[in-house]
JSON list of C-alpha atoms in Angstrom, two decimals:
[
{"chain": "A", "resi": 1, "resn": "UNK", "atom": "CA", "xyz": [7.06, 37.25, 39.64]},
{"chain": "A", "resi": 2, "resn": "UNK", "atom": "CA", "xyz": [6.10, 33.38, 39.70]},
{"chain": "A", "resi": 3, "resn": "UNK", "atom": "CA", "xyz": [2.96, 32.83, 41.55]},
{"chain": "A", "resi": 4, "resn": "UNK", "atom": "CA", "xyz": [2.35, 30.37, 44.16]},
{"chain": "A", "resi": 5, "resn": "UNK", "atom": "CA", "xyz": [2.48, 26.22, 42.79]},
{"chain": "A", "resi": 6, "resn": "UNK", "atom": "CA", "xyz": [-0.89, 25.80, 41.37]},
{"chain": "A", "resi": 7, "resn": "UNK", "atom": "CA", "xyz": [-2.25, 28.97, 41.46]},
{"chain": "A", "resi": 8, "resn": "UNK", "atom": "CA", "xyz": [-2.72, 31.00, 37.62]},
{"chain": "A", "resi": 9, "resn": "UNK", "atom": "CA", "xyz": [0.39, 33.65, 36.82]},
{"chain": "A", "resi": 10, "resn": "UNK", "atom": "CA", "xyz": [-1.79, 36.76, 36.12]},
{"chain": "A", "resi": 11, "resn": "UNK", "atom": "CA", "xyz": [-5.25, 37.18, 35.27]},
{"chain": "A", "resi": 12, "resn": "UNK", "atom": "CA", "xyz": [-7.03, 33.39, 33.84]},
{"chain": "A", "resi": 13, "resn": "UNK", "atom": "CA", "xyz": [-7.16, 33.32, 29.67]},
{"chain": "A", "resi": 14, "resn": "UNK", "atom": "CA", "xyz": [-9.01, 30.67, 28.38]},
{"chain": "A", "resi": 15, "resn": "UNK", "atom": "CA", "xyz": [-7.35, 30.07, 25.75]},
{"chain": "A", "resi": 16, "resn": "UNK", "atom": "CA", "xyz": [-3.81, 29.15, 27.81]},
{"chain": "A", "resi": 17, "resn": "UNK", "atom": "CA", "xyz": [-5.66, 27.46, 31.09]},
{"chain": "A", "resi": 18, "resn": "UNK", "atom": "CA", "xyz": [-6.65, 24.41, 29.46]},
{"chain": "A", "resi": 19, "resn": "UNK", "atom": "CA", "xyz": [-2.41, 23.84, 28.29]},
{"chain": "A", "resi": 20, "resn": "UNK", "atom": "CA", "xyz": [-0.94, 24.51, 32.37]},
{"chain": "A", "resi": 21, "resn": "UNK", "atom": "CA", "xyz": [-1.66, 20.86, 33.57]},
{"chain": "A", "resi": 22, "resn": "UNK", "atom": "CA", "xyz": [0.62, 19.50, 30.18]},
{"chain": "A", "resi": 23, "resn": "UNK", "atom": "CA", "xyz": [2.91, 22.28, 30.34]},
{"chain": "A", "resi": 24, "resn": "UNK", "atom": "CA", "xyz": [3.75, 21.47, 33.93]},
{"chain": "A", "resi": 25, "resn": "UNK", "atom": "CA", "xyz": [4.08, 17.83, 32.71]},
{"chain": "A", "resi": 26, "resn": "UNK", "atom": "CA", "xyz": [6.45, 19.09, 29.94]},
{"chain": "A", "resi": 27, "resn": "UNK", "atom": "CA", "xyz": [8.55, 21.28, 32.63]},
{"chain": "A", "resi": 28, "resn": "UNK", "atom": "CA", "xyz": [8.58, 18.09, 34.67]},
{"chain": "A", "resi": 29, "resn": "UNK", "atom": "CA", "xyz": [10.63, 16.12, 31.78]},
{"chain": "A", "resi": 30, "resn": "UNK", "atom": "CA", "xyz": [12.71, 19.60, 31.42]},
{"chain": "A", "resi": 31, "resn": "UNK", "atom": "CA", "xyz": [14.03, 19.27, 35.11]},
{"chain": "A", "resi": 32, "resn": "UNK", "atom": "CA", "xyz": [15.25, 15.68, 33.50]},
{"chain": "A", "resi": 33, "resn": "UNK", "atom": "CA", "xyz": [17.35, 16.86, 30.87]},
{"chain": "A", "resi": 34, "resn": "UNK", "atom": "CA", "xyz": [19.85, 18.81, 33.42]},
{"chain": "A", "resi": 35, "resn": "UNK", "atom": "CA", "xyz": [20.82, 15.23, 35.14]},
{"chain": "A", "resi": 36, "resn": "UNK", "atom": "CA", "xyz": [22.08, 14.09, 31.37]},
{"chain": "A", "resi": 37, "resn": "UNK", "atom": "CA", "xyz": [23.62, 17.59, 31.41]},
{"chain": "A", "resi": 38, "resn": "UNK", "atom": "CA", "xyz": [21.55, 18.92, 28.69]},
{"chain": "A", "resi": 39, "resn": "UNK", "atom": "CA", "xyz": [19.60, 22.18, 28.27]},
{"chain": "A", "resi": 40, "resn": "UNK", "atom": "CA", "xyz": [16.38, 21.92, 30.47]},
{"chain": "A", "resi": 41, "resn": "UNK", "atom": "CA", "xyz": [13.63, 22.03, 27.37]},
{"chain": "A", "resi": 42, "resn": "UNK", "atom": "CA", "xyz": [10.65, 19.33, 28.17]},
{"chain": "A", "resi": 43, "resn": "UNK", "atom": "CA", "xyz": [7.28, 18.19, 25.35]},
{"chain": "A", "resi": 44, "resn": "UNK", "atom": "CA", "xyz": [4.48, 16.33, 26.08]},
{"chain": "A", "resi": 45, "resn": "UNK", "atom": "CA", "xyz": [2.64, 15.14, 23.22]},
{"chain": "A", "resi": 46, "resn": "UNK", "atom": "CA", "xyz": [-0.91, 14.76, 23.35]},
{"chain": "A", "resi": 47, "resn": "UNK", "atom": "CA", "xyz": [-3.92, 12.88, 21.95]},
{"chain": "A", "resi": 48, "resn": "UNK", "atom": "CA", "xyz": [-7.00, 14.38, 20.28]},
{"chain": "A", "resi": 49, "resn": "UNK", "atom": "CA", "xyz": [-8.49, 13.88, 23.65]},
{"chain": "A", "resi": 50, "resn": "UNK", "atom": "CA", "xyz": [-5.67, 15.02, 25.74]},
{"chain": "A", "resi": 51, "resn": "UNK", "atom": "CA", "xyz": [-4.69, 11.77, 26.63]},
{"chain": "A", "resi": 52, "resn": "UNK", "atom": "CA", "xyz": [-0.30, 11.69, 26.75]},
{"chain": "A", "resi": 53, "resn": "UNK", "atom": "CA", "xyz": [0.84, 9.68, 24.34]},
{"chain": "A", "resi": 54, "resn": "UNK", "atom": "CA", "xyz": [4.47, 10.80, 24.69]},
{"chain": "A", "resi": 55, "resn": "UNK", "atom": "CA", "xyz": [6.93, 12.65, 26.46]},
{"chain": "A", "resi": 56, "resn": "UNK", "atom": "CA", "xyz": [10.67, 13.41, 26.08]},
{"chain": "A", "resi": 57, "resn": "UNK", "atom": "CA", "xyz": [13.20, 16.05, 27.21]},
{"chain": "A", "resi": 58, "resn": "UNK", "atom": "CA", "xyz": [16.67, 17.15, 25.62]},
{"chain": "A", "resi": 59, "resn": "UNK", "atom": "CA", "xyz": [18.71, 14.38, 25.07]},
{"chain": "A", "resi": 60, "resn": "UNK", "atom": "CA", "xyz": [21.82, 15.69, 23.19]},
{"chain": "A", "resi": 61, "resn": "UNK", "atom": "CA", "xyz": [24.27, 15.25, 25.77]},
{"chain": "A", "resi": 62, "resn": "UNK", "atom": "CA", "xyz": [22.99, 11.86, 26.90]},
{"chain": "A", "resi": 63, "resn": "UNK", "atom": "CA", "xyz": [23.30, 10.70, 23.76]},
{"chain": "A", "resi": 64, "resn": "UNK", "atom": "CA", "xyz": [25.50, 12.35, 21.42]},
{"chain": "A", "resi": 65, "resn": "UNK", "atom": "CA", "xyz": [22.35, 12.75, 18.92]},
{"chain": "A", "resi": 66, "resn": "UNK", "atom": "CA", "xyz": [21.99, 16.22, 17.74]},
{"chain": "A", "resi": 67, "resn": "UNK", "atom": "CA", "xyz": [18.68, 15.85, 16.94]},
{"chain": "A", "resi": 68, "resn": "UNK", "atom": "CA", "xyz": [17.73, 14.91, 20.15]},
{"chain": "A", "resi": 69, "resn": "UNK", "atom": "CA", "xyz": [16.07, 18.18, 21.06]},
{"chain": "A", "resi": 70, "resn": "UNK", "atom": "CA", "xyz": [12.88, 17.61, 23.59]},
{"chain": "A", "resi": 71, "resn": "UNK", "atom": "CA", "xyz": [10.18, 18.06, 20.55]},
{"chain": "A", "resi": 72, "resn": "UNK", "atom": "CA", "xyz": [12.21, 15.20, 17.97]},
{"chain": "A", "resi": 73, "resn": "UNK", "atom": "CA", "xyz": [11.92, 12.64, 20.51]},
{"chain": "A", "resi": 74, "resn": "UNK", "atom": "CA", "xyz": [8.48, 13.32, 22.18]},
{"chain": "A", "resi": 75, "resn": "UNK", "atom": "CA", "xyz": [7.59, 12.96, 18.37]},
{"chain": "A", "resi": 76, "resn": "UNK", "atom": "CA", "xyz": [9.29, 9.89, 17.70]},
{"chain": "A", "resi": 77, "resn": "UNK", "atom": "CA", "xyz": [7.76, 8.00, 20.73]},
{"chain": "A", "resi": 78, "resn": "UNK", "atom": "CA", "xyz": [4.16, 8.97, 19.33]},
{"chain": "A", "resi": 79, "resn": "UNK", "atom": "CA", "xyz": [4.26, 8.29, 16.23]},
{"chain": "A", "resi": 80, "resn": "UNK", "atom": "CA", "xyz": [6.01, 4.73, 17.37]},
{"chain": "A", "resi": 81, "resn": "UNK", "atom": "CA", "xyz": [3.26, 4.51, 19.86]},
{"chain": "A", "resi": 82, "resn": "UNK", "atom": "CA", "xyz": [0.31, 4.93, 17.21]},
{"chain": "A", "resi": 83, "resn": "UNK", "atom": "CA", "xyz": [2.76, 3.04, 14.26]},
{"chain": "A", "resi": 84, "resn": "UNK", "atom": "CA", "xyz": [2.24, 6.27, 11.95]},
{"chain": "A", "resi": 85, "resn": "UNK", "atom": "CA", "xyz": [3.78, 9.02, 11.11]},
{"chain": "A", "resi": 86, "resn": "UNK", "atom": "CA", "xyz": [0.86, 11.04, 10.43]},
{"chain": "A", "resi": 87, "resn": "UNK", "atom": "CA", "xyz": [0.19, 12.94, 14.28]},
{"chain": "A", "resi": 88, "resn": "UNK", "atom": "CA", "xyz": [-3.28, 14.40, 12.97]},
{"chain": "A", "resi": 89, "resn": "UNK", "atom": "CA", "xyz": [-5.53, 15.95, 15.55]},
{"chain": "A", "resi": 90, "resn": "UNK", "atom": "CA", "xyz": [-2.41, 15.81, 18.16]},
{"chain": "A", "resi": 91, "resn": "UNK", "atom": "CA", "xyz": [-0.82, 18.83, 20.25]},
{"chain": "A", "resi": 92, "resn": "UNK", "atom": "CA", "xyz": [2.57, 19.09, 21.13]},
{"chain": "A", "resi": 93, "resn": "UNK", "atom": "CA", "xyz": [3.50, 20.95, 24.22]},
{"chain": "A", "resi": 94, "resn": "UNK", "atom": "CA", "xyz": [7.03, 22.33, 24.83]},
{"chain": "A", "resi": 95, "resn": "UNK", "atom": "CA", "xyz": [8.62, 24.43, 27.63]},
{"chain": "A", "resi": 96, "resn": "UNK", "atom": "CA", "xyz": [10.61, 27.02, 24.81]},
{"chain": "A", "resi": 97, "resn": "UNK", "atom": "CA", "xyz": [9.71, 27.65, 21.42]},
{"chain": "A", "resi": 98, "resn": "UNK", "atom": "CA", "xyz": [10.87, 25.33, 18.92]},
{"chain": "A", "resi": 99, "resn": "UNK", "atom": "CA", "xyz": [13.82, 25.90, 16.50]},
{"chain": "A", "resi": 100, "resn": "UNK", "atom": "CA", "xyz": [14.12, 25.58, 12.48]},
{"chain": "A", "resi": 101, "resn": "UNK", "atom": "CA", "xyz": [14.31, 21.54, 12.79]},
{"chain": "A", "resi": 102, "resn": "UNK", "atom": "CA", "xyz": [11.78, 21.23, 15.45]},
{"chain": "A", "resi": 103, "resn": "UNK", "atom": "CA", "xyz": [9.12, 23.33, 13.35]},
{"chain": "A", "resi": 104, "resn": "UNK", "atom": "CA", "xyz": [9.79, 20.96, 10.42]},
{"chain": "A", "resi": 105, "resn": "UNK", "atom": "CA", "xyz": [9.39, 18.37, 12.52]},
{"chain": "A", "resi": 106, "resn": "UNK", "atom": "CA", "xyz": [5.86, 19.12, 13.61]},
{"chain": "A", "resi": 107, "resn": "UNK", "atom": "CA", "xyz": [4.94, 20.44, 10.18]},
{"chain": "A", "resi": 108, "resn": "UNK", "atom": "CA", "xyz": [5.99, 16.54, 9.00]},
{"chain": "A", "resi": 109, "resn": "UNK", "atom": "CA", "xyz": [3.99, 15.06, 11.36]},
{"chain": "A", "resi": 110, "resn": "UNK", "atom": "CA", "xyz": [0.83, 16.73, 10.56]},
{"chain": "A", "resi": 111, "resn": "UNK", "atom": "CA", "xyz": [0.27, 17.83, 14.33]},
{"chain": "A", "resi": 112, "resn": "UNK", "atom": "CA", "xyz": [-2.80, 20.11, 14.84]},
{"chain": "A", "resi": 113, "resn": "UNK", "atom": "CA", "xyz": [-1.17, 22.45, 17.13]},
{"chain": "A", "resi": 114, "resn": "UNK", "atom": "CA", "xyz": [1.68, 23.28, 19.15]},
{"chain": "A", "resi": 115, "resn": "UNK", "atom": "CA", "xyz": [1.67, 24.78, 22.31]},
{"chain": "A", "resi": 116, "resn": "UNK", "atom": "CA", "xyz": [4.62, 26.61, 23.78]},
{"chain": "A", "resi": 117, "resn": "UNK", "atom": "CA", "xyz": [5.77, 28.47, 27.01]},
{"chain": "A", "resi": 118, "resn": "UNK", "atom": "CA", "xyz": [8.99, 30.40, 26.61]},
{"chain": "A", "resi": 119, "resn": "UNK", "atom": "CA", "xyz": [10.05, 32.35, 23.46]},
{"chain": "A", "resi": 120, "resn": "UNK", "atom": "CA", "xyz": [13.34, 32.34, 21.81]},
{"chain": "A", "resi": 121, "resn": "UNK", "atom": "CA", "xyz": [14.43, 35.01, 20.56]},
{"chain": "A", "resi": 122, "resn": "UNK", "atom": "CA", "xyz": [17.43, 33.81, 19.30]},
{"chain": "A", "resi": 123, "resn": "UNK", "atom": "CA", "xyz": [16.75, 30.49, 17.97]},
{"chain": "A", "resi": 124, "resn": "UNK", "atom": "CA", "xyz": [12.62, 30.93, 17.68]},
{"chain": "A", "resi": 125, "resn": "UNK", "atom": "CA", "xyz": [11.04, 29.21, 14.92]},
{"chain": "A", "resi": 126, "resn": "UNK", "atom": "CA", "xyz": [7.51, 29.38, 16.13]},
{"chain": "A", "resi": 127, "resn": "UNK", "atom": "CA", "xyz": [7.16, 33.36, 15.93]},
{"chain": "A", "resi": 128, "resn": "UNK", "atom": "CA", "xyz": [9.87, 34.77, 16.95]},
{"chain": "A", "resi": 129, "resn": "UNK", "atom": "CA", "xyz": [12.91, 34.89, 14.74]},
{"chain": "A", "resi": 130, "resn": "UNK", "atom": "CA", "xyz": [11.38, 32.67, 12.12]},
{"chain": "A", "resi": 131, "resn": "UNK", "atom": "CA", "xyz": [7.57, 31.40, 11.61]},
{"chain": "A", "resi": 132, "resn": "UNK", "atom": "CA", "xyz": [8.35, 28.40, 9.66]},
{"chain": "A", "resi": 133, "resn": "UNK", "atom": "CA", "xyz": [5.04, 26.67, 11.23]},
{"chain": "A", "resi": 134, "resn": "UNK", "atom": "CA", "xyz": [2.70, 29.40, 9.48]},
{"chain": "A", "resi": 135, "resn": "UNK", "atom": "CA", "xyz": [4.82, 29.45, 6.38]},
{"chain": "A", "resi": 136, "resn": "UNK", "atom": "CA", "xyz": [1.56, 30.12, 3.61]},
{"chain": "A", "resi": 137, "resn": "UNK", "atom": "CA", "xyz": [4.29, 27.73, 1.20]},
{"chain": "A", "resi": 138, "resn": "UNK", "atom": "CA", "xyz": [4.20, 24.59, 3.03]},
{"chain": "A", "resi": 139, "resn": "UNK", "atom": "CA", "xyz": [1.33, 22.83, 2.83]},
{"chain": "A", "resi": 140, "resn": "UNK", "atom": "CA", "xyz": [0.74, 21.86, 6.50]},
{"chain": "A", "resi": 141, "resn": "UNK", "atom": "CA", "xyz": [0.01, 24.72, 8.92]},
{"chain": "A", "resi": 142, "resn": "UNK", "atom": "CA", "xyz": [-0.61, 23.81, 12.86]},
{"chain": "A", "resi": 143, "resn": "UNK", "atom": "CA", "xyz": [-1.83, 26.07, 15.08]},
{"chain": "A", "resi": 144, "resn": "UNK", "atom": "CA", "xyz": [-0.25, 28.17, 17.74]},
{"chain": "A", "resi": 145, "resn": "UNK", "atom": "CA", "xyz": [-0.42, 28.67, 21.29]},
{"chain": "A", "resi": 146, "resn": "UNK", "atom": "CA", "xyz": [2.53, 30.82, 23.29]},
{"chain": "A", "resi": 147, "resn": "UNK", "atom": "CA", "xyz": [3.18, 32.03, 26.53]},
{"chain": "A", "resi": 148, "resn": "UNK", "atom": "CA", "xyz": [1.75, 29.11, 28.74]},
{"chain": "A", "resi": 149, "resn": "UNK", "atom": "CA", "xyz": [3.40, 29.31, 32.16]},
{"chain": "A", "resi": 150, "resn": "UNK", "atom": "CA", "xyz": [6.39, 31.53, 30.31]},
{"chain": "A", "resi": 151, "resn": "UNK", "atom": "CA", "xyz": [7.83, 32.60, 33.20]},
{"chain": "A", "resi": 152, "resn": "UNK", "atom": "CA", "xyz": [7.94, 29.20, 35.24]},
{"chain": "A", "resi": 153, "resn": "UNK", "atom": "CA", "xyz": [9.61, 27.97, 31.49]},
{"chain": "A", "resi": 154, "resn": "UNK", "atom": "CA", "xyz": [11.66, 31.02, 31.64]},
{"chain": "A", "resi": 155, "resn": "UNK", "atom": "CA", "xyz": [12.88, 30.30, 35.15]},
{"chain": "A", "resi": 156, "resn": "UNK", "atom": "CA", "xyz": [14.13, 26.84, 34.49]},
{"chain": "A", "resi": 157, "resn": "UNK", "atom": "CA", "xyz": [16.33, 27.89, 31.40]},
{"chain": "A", "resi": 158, "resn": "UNK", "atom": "CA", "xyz": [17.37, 31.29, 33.22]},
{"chain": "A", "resi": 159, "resn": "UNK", "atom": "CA", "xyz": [18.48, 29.27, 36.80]},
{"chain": "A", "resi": 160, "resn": "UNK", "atom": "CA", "xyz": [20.15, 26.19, 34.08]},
{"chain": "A", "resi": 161, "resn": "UNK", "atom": "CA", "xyz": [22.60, 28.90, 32.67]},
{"chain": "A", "resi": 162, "resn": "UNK", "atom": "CA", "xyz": [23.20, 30.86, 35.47]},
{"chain": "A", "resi": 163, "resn": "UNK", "atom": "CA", "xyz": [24.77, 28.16, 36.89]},
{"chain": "A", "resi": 164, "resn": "UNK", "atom": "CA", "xyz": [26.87, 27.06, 33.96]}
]
């Protein structure tokens, strides 16, 4: 069960609170993707300091790009943003685990950490069905946060397909 807006779902782990404020930003741009007709999946990608330096949503439909998954273009807009393709010391947050091309994506950019709330167990590249992120061959390894606000994540994608 969901709890109330604003209020913790479950007992308070410190190492999830400090990701609810972004993941509610990246939840935000999820609800965005459904008005291009696209699979609600929202990323906020932030600075060393937590500052937002981008944000994007699912924008396959809208655009006929089918690498425009939530995670590619919150990427992109950083690494425009800062003119570099290296996102050192940056953490991407994303409403659902990311897939195969996602993962490479952050491993690519160099990003510090990513920070997820829903798994995939189907399409999971983050843990789930794959771990290409934590791959001991690649020589770029970010860290890994799941579960933040998984259920409010869970809820989005769950009431998106019901009504397809």
């Amino acid at each position: 069960m969901n709890a109330p807006p604003g209020l913790p779902e479950g007992p308070p782990d410190p190492v999830r609170d400090p990701w609810r404020v972004a993941m509610r930003l990246a939840l935000d741009e999820a609800r965005l993707a459904v008005r291009g007709g696209d699979v609600p999946v929202g990323a906020v990608l932030l600075s060393a300091d937590g500052t937002l330096l981008s944000a994007g949503h699912n924008e396959r439909e809208a655009t006929g790009d089918p690498t425009a998954h939530a995670e590619i273009v919150a990427i992109r807009r950083a690494a425009a943003k800062l003119r570099s393709w290296r996102l050192t010391d940056c953490t991407l947050v994303v409403t659902l685990e990311p897939c195969t091309m996602c993962a490479g994506a952050i491993v690519q950019s160099r990003l510090d950490r990513v920070v997820y709330g829903a798994r995939d167990e189907k399409a999971g590249a983050v843990g789930s069905l794959w771990d290409v992120v934590r791959d001991r061959r690649l020589n770029h390894r970010p860290e890994v946060i799941g579960g933040v606000l998984a259920d409010a994540c869970g809820s989005v994608l769950t009431a998106f397909f019901r009504a397809r």
